[in-house]
C-alpha positions as a LaTeX table, in Angstrom:
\begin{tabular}{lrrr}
\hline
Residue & $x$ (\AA) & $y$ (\AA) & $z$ (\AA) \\
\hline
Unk1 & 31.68 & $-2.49$ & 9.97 \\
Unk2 & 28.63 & $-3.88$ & 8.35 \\
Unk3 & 25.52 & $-2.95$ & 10.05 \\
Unk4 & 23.14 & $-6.31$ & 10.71 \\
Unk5 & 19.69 & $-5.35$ & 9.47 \\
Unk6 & 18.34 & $-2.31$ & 6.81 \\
Unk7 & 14.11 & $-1.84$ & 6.95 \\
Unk8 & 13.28 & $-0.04$ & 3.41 \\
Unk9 & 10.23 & 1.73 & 4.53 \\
Unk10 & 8.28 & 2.92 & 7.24 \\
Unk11 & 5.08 & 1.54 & 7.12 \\
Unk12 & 3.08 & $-0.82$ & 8.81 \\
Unk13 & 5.08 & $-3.16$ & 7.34 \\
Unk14 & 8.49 & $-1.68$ & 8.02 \\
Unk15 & 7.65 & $-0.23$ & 11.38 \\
Unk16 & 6.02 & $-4.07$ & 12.69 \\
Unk17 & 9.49 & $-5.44$ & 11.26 \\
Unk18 & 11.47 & $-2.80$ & 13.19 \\
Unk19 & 9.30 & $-3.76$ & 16.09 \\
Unk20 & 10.52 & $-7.21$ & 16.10 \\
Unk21 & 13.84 & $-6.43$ & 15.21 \\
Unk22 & 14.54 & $-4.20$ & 17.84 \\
Unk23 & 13.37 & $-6.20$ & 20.41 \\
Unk24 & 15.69 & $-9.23$ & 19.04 \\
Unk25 & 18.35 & $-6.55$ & 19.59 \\
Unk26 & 19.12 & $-6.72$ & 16.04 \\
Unk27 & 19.37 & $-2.24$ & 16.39 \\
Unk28 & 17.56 & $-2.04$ & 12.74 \\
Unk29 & 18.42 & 0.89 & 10.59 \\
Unk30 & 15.16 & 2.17 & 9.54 \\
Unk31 & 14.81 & 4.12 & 6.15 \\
Unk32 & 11.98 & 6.38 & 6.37 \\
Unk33 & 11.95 & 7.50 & 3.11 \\
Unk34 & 9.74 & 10.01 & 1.26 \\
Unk35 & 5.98 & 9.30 & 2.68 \\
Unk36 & 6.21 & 8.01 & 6.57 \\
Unk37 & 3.73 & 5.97 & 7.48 \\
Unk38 & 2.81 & 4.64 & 3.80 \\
Unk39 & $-1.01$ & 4.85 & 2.53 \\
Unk40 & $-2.00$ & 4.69 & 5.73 \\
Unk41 & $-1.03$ & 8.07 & 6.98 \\
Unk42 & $-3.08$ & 9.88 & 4.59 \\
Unk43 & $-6.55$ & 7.86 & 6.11 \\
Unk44 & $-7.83$ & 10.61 & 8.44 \\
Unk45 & $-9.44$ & 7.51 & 10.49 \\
Unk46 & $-9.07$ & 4.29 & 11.59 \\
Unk47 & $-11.06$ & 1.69 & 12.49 \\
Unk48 & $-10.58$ & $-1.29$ & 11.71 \\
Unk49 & $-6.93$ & $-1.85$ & 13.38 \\
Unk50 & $-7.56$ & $-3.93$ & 16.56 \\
Unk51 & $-6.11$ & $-2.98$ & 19.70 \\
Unk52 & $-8.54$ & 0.58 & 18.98 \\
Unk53 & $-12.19$ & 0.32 & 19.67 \\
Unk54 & $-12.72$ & 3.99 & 19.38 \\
Unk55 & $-10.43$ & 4.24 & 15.74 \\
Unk56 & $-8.07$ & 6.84 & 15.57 \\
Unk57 & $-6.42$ & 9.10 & 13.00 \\
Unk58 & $-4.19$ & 7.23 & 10.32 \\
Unk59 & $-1.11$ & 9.59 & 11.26 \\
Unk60 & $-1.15$ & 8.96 & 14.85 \\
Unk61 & $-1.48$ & 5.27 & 14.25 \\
Unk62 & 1.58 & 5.06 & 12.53 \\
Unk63 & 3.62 & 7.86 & 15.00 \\
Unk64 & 2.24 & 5.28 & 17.80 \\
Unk65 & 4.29 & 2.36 & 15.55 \\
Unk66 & 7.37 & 4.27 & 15.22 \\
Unk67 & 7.36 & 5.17 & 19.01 \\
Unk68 & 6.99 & 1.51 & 19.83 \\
Unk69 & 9.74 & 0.33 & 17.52 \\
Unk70 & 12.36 & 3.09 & 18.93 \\
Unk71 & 11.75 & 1.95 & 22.54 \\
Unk72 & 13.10 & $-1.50$ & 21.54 \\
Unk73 & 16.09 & 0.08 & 19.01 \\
Unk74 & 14.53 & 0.55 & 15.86 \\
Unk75 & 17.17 & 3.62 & 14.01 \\
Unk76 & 14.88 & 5.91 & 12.24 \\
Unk77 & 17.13 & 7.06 & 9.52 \\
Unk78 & 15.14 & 10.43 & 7.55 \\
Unk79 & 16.64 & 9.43 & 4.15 \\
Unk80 & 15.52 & 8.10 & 1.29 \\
Unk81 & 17.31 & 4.78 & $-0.27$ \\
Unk82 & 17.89 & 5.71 & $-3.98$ \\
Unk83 & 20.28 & 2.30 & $-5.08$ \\
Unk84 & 20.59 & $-0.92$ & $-3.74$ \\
Unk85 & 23.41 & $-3.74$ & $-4.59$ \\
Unk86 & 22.40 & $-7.08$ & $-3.72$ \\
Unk87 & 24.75 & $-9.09$ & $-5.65$ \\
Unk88 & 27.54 & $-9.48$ & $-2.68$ \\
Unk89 & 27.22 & $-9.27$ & 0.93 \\
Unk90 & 27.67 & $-7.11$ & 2.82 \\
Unk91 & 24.46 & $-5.54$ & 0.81 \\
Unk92 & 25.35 & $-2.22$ & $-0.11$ \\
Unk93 & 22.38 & 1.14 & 0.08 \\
Unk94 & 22.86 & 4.11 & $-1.16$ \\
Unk95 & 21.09 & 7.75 & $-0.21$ \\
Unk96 & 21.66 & 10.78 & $-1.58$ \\
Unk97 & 24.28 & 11.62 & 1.19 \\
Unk98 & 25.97 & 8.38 & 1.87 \\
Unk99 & 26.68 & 4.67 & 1.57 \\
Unk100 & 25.69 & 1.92 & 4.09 \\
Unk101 & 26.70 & $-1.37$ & 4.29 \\
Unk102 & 24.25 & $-4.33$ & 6.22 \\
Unk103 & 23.82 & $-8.09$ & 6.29 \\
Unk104 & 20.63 & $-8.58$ & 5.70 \\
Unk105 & 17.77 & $-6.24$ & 4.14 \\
Unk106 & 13.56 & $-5.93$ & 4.98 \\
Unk107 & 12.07 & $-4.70$ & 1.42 \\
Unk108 & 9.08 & $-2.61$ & 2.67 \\
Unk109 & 8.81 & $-0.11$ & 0.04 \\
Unk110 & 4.99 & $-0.85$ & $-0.63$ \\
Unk111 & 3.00 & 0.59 & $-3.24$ \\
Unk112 & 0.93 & 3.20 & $-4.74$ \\
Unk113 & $-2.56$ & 3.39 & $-5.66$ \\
Unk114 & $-2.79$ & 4.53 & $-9.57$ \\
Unk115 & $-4.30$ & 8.34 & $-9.63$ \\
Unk116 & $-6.24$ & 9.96 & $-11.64$ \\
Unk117 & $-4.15$ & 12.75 & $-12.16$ \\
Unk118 & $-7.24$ & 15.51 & $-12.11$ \\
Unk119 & $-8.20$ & 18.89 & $-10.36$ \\
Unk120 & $-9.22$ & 18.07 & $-6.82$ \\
Unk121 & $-7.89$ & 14.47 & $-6.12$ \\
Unk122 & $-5.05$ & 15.43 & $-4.17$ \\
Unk123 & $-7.15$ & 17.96 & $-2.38$ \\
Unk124 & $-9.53$ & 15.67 & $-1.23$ \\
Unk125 & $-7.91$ & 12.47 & $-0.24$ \\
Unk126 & $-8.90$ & 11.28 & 2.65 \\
Unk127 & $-12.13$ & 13.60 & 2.23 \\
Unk128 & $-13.97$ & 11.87 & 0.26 \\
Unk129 & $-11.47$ & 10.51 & $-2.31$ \\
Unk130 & $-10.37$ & 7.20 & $-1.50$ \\
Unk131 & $-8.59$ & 4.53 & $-2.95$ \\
Unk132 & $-9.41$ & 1.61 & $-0.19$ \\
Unk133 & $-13.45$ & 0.42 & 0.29 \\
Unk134 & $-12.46$ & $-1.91$ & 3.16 \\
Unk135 & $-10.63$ & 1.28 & 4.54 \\
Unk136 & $-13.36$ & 3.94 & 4.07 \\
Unk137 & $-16.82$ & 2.76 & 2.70 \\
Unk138 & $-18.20$ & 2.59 & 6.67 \\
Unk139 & $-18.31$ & 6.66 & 6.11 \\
Unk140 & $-20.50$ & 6.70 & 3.59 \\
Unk141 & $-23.08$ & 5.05 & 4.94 \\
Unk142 & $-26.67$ & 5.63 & 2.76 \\
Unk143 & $-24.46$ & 8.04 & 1.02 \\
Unk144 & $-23.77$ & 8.79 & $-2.93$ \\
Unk145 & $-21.03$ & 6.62 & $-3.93$ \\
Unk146 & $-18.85$ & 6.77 & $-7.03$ \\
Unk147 & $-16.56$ & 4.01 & $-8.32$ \\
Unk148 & $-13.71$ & 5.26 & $-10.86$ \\
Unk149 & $-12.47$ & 1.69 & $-13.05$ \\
Unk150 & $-13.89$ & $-1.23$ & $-14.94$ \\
Unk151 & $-11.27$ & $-4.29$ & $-13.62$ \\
Unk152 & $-11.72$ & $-7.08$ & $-10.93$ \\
Unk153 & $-11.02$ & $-4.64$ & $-8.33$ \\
Unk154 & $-13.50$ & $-1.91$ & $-8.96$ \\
Unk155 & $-16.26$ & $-4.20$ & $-9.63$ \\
Unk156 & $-15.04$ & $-6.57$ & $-6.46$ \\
Unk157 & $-15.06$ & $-3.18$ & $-4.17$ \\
Unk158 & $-17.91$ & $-1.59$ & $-5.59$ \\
Unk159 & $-20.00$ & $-4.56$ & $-4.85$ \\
Unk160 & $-18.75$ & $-4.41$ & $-1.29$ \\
Unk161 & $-19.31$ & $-0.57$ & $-1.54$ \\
Unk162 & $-22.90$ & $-1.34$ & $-1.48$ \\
Unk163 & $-23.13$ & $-2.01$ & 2.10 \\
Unk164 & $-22.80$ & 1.07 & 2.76 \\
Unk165 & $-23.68$ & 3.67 & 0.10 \\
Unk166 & $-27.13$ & 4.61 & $-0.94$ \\
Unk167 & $-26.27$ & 4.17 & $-4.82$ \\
Unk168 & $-22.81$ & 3.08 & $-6.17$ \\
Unk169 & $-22.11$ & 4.13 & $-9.78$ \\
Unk170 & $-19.53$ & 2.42 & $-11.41$ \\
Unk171 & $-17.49$ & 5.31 & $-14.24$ \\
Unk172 & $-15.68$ & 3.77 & $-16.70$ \\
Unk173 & $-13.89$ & 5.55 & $-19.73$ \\
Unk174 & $-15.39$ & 2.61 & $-22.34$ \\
Unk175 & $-18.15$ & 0.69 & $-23.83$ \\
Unk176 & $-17.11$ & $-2.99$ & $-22.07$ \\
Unk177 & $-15.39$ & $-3.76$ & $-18.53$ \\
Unk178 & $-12.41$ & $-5.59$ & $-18.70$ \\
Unk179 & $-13.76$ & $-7.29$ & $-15.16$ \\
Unk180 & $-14.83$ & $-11.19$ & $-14.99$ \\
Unk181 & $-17.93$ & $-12.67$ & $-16.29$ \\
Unk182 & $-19.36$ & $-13.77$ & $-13.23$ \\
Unk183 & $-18.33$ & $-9.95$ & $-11.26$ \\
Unk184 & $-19.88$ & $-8.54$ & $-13.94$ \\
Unk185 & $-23.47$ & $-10.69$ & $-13.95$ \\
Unk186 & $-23.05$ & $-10.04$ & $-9.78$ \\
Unk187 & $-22.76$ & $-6.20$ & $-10.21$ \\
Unk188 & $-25.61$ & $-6.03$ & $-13.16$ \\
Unk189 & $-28.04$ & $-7.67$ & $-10.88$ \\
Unk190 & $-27.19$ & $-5.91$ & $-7.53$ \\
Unk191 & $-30.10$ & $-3.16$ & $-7.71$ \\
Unk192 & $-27.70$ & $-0.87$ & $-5.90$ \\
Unk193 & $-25.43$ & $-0.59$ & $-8.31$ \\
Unk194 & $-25.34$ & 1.81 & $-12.07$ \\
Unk195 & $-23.07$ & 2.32 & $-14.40$ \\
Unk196 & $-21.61$ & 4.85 & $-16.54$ \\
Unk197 & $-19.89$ & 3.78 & $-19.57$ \\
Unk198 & $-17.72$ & 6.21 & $-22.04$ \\
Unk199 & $-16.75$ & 8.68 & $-19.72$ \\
Unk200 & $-14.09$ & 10.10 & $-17.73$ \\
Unk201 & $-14.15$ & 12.03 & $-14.82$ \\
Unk202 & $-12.76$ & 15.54 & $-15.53$ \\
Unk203 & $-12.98$ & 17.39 & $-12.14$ \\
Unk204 & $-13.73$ & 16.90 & $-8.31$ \\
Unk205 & $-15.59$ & 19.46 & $-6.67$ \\
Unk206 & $-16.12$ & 20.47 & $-2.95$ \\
Unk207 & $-15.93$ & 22.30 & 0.20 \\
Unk208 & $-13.77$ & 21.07 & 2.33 \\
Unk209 & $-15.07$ & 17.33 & 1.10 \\
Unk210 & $-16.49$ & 16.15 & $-1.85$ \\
Unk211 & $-20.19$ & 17.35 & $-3.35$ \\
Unk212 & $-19.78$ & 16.43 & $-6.89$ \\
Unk213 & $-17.51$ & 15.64 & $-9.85$ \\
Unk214 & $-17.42$ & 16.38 & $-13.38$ \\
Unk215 & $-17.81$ & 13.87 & $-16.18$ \\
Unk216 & $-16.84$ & 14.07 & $-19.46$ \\
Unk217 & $-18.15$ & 11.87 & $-22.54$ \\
Unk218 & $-15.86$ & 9.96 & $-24.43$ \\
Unk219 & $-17.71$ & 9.84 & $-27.09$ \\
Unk220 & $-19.35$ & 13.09 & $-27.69$ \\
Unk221 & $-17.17$ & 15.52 & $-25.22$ \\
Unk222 & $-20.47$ & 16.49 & $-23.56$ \\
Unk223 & $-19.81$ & 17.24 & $-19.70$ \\
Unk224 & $-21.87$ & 17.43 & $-17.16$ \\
Unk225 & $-21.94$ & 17.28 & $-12.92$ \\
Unk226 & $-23.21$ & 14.04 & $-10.41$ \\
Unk227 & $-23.71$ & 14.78 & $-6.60$ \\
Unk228 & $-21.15$ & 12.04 & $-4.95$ \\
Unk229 & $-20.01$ & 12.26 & $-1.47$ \\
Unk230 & $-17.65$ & 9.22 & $-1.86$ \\
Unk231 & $-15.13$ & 9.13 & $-4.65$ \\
Unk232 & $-13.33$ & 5.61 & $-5.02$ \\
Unk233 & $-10.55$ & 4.99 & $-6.95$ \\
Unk234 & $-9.61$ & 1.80 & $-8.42$ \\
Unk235 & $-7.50$ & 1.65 & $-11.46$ \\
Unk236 & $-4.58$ & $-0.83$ & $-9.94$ \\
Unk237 & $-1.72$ & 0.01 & $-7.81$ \\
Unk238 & 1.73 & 0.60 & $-8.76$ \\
Unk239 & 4.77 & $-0.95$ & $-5.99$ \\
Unk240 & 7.36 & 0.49 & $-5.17$ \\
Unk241 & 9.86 & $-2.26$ & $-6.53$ \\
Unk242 & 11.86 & 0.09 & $-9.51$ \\
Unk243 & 14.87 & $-0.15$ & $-7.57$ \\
Unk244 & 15.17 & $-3.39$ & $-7.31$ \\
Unk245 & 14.44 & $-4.54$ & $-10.92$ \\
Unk246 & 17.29 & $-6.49$ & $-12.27$ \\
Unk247 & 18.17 & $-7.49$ & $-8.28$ \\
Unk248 & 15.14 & $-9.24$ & $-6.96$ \\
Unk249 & 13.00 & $-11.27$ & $-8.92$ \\
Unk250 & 9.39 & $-9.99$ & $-9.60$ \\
Unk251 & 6.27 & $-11.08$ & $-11.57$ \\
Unk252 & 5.02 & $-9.58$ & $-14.47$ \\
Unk253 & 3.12 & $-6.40$ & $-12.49$ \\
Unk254 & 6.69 & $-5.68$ & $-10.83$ \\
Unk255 & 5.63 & $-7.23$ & $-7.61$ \\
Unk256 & 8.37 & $-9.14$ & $-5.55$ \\
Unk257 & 8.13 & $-13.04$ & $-5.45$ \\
Unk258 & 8.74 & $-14.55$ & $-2.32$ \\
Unk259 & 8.51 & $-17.69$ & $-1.11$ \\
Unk260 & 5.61 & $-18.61$ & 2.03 \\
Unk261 & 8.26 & $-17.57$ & 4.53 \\
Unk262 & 8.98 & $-13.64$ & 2.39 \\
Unk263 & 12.40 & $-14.57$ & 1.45 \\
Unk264 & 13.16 & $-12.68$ & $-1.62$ \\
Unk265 & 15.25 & $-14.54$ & $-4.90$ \\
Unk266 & 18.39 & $-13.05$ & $-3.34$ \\
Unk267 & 19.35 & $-14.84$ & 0.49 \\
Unk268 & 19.10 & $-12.67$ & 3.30 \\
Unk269 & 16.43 & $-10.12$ & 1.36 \\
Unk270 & 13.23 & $-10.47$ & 2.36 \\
Unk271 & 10.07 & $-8.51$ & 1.88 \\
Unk272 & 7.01 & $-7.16$ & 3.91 \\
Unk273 & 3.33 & $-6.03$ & 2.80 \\
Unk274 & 2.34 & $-4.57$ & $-0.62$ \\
Unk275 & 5.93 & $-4.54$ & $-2.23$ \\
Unk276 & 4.36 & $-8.89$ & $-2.52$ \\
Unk277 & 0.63 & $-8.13$ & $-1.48$ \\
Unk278 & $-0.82$ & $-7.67$ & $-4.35$ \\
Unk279 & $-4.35$ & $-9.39$ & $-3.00$ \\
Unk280 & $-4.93$ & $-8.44$ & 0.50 \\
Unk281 & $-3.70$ & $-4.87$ & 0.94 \\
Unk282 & $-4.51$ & $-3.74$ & 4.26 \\
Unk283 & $-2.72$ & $-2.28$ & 7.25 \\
Unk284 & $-2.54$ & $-5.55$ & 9.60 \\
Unk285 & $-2.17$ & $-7.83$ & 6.85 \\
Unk286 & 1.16 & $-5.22$ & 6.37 \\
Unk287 & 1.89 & $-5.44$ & 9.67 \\
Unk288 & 1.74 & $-9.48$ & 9.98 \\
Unk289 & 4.10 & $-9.66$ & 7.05 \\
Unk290 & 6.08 & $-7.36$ & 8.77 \\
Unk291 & 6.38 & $-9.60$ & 11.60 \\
Unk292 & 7.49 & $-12.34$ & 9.62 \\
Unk293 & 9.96 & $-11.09$ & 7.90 \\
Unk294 & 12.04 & $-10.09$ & 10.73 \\
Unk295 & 11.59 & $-13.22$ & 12.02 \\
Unk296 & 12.76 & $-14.66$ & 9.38 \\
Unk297 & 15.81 & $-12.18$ & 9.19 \\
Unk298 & 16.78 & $-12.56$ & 12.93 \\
Unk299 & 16.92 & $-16.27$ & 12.04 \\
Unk300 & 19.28 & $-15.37$ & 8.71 \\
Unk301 & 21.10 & $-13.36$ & 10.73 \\
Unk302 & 21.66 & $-16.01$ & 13.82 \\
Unk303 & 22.93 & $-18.73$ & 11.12 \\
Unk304 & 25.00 & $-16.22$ & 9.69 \\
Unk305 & 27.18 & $-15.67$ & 13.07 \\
Unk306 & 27.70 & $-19.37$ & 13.65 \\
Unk307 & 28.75 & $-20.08$ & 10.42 \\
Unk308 & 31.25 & $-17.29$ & 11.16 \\
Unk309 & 32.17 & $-18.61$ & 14.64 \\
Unk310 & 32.51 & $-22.04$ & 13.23 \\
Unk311 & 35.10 & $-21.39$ & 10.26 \\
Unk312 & 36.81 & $-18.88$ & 13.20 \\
Unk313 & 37.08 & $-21.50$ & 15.16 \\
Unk314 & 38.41 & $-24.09$ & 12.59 \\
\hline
\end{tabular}
């Protein structure tokens, strides 16, 4: 027998919809996958969730969501979904170890920040390397701040990065930004900001957080080092939608398209936070989707049983 609801994903998203789910006593199987907790668990603090005046580690905040969602049901299921079939119901999900079958499916895969790929960026995540300025800028307050990008979104957090930071220096690996006019003439006149055109940053250096990194010239291969005590990232995100393609329809950045309510092209898929955020990007903006689309599925789910009850009956 079919069960009623999968969650893809365990992050604020997936853990608000299991929330909501359980307590509609819809008993969601939830499929933690490979990273619990999503970006989020790798921010070392918090604050800027309400509900915690006092902030609090990005782990715990997350272990707090998952204890909440099994009091009401939620099934925390430690596998990984590797293959989906949407084209008949019962939907059909596939691990490495088994099959499932369900009615209805919460897409909640989100997405990943594009890395660098360089010595020292792994090491340093949440200690200095970041990849969120709403997230962590407050920390580097009248601190050395580096920007890594030349888009919308570097020049769009890097502007916001100057609340904070002493000096924001915007890296990018070429001559021109590929950012718009007017973000450009905004970040050009904001006396905060400097930039650093043709190069690339080779290295990230520190002791137990980031002192300095190492740039590299495009142009002539010259290197040298730059004190920074905040390392942003911001070279686009990547979801978490491969799976799906050829299932679910998506735009051209492999984002899902939903319609104001998160149902997906396929009835009885919906989806929850960045797997369709592609603008907002934060924890409770996750965790409202999240919401919604279990809403949304308990409501899927409800017609679903009287349309069953009625031909029954009939």
């Amino acid at each position: 027998m079919a069960d009623k609801l999968a969650i893809i994903g365990a992050g604020p998203a997936g853990l608000t919809a299991a929330l909501y789910a359980g307590r509609a006593f819809l008993e969601p199987l939830v499929f933690v996958g490979p990273s619990f907790g999503g970006q989020i668990a790798t921010t070392t603090e918090v604050e800027n969730f309400p509900g915690f005046p006092n902030g609090l580690q990005g782990p715990e905040l997350t272990a707090l969501m998952r204890e909440q969602a099994e009091k009401f049901g939620a099934r925390m299921v430690e596998e990984t979904i590797e293959k989906v079939d949407f084209s008949r119901r019962p939907f059909r999900l596939w691990s490495s170890s088994r099959e499932y079958e369900v009615e209805a499916v919460i897409v909640a895969t989100g997405a990943t920040p594009r890395k660098l790929g360089i010595p020292g960026e792994e090491e340093f995540i949440g200690r200095g390397v970041s990849y969120c300025a709403t997230c962590d800028g407050f920390f580097f307050r009248d601190k050395e701040i580096m920007v890594v990008g030349g888009g919308d979104s570097a020049f769009q957090e890097g502007l916001f990065l100057t609340k904070f930071g002493r000096r924001v220096r915007i890296v990018h690996r070429r001559d021109e930004f590929r950012a718009g006019a007017v973000l450009q003439q905004r970040a050009m006149q904001n006396p905060k900001i400097e930039f650093i055109k043709s190069a690339v940053v080779e290295r990230i250096i520190g002791n137990g957080k980031v002192s300095e990194v190492v740039l590299k010239s495009t142009k002539t291969g010259e290197t040298w080092t730059e004190p920074v005590d905040g390392f942003f990232v911001f070279i686009g995100h990547e979801p978490n939608t491969q799976m799906f393609k050829g299932q679910l329809a998506m735009d051209d950045d492999g984002y899902l398209i939903v319609d104001k309510r998160l149902h997906t092209s396929v009835p009885g898929v919906f989806a929850a936070g960045e797997v369709h955020d592609n603008w907002f990007k934060q924890a409770i903006t996750s965790a409202g989707f999240g919401c919604m689309a279990a809403m949304e599925a308990e409501k899927f789910l409800a017609a679903l049983e009287s349309e069953r009850t009625g031909a029954a009956a009939r």
